[in-house]
Structure formats: structure tokens, C-alpha cells
Short mmCIF file of C-alpha atoms in Angstrom, two decimals:
data_model
loop_
_atom_site.label_atom_id
_atom_site.label_comp_id
_atom_site.label_asym_id
_atom_site.label_seq_id
_atom_site.Cartn_x
_atom_site.Cartn_y
_atom_site.Cartn_z
CA PRO M 1 11.68 4.95 7.22
CA PRO M 2 10.49 1.90 9.13
CA ARG M 3 10.16 -1.30 7.14
CA LEU M 4 6.71 -2.78 6.70
CA HIS M 5 6.21 -6.44 7.50
CA ARG M 6 3.58 -8.82 6.27
CA GLN M 7 1.23 -10.27 8.83
CA GLU M 8 -0.65 -13.54 8.82
CA VAL M 9 -4.25 -12.93 7.84
CA THR M 10 -7.34 -15.05 7.78
CA VAL M 11 -9.56 -15.40 4.74
CA ASP M 12 -12.76 -13.37 5.01
CA GLU M 13 -15.31 -13.65 2.23
CA ARG M 14 -17.00 -10.36 3.17
CA PRO M 15 -16.34 -7.90 0.35
CA GLN M 16 -14.82 -4.66 1.59
CA SER M 17 -14.32 -1.19 0.19
CA TRP M 18 -12.14 1.60 1.55
CA SER M 19 -15.04 3.09 3.51
CA ASP M 20 -15.79 -0.14 5.38
CA ALA M 21 -12.40 -1.87 5.33
CA ASP M 22 -11.07 -3.45 8.48
CA PRO M 23 -9.06 -0.94 10.55
CA ASP M 24 -5.80 -2.87 10.15
CA ILE M 25 -6.15 -2.90 6.36
CA ARG M 26 -6.73 0.85 6.31
CA ALA M 27 -3.74 1.32 8.65
CA HIS M 28 -1.54 -0.79 6.38
CA VAL M 29 -2.49 1.24 3.28
CA ARG M 30 -1.74 4.44 5.19
CA ALA M 31 1.60 3.04 6.38
CA VAL M 32 2.60 2.19 2.80
CA ALA M 33 1.60 5.69 1.63
CA ASP M 34 3.57 7.19 4.53
CA ALA M 35 6.64 5.11 3.62
CA PHE M 36 6.56 6.49 0.09
CA ALA M 37 6.04 10.02 1.40
CA ALA M 38 9.01 9.66 3.75
CA ARG M 39 11.33 8.49 0.96
CA LEU M 40 10.09 10.73 -1.85
CA GLY M 41 9.25 13.92 0.03
CA GLU M 42 8.39 16.74 -2.38
CA ARG M 43 8.82 14.41 -5.37
CA LEU M 44 5.65 12.53 -4.40
CA SER M 45 2.66 13.75 -6.41
CA GLY M 46 0.21 11.29 -4.89
CA VAL M 47 -0.74 7.78 -3.88
CA VAL M 48 -3.93 6.44 -5.44
CA LEU M 49 -5.88 3.44 -4.21
CA HIS M 50 -7.32 1.34 -7.02
CA GLY M 51 -8.32 -2.25 -7.63
CA SER M 52 -10.63 -4.35 -5.50
CA LEU M 53 -10.45 -2.24 -2.31
CA ALA M 54 -11.32 0.89 -4.26
CA MET M 55 -14.12 -0.92 -6.11
CA GLY M 56 -15.68 -2.63 -3.08
CA SER M 57 -14.72 -6.22 -3.89
CA PHE M 58 -11.66 -6.65 -1.66
CA ARG M 59 -11.61 -9.99 0.18
CA ARG M 60 -9.22 -10.34 3.10
CA GLY M 61 -6.69 -13.13 2.60
CA VAL M 62 -7.55 -13.44 -1.09
CA SER M 63 -7.22 -9.98 -2.66
CA ASP M 64 -4.09 -7.90 -2.96
CA LEU M 65 -3.77 -4.18 -2.33
CA ASP M 66 -3.26 -2.01 -5.40
CA LEU M 67 -1.73 1.43 -5.08
CA LEU M 68 -0.48 3.77 -7.79
CA VAL M 69 2.40 5.93 -6.66
CA VAL M 70 2.98 9.03 -8.77
CA ALA M 71 6.27 10.90 -8.62
CA ASP M 72 7.20 14.21 -10.23
CA ASP M 73 10.12 12.73 -12.14
CA ASP M 74 12.06 9.55 -12.85
CA LEU M 75 13.48 7.81 -9.81
CA ALA M 76 17.07 6.62 -9.70
CA PRO M 77 17.49 2.84 -9.56
CA GLU M 78 18.94 3.10 -6.04
CA LEU M 79 15.86 4.96 -4.81
CA ARG M 80 13.51 2.45 -6.48
CA ARG M 81 15.44 -0.36 -4.79
CA ALA M 82 15.18 1.37 -1.40
CA LEU M 83 11.43 1.87 -1.87
CA ALA M 84 10.99 -1.81 -2.71
CA LEU M 85 12.97 -2.86 0.35
CA ASP M 86 10.80 -0.62 2.55
CA LEU M 87 7.81 -2.73 1.51
CA VAL M 88 9.31 -6.17 2.17
#
């Protein structure tokens, strides 16, 4: 899978939720979910958005993105390492 790269962002005090998030933020969340799907395939049970973006208090340049990734079973250390490297 392609590696995701961080981008420089400006601070925006406007609180955002998933429904009104900036298009690039939504695209980044989808890209992260797609990266997990590509690596885990059928083992992926789901990716759940939570935290400030899910609750409507996300602030660009200040908040982080919180995702829960649920797999059907334990992941081997090598696979966990590969997943982490995909996100760097």
C-alpha cells in the first residue's frame, strides 16, 4: 500500500465534525482506513472514528485524529510494524 505522509497544516479555530470537516481531512481519514483495509483484507472488522472529529470539536492544526481499528484476531508483530510504517 502507498505510504501516507504528513502535510503542513494551518491552525483553524473553527470546530469541525465529520459531517462538515474540510475535504482534505476527510480524504486523509479515508486514506488511513484504506491503508488498513489493504493490509488487513478480510481480517479487518472495521475502522471507527472517535474523539474530537466524531464529537464535533476537532480543530485543525491543534487536534489529532482518533481511529479505532478492529481486527478479527491478533496481528503478528511484523504486520503491526508494517501497518505503523504505512502511517509514517
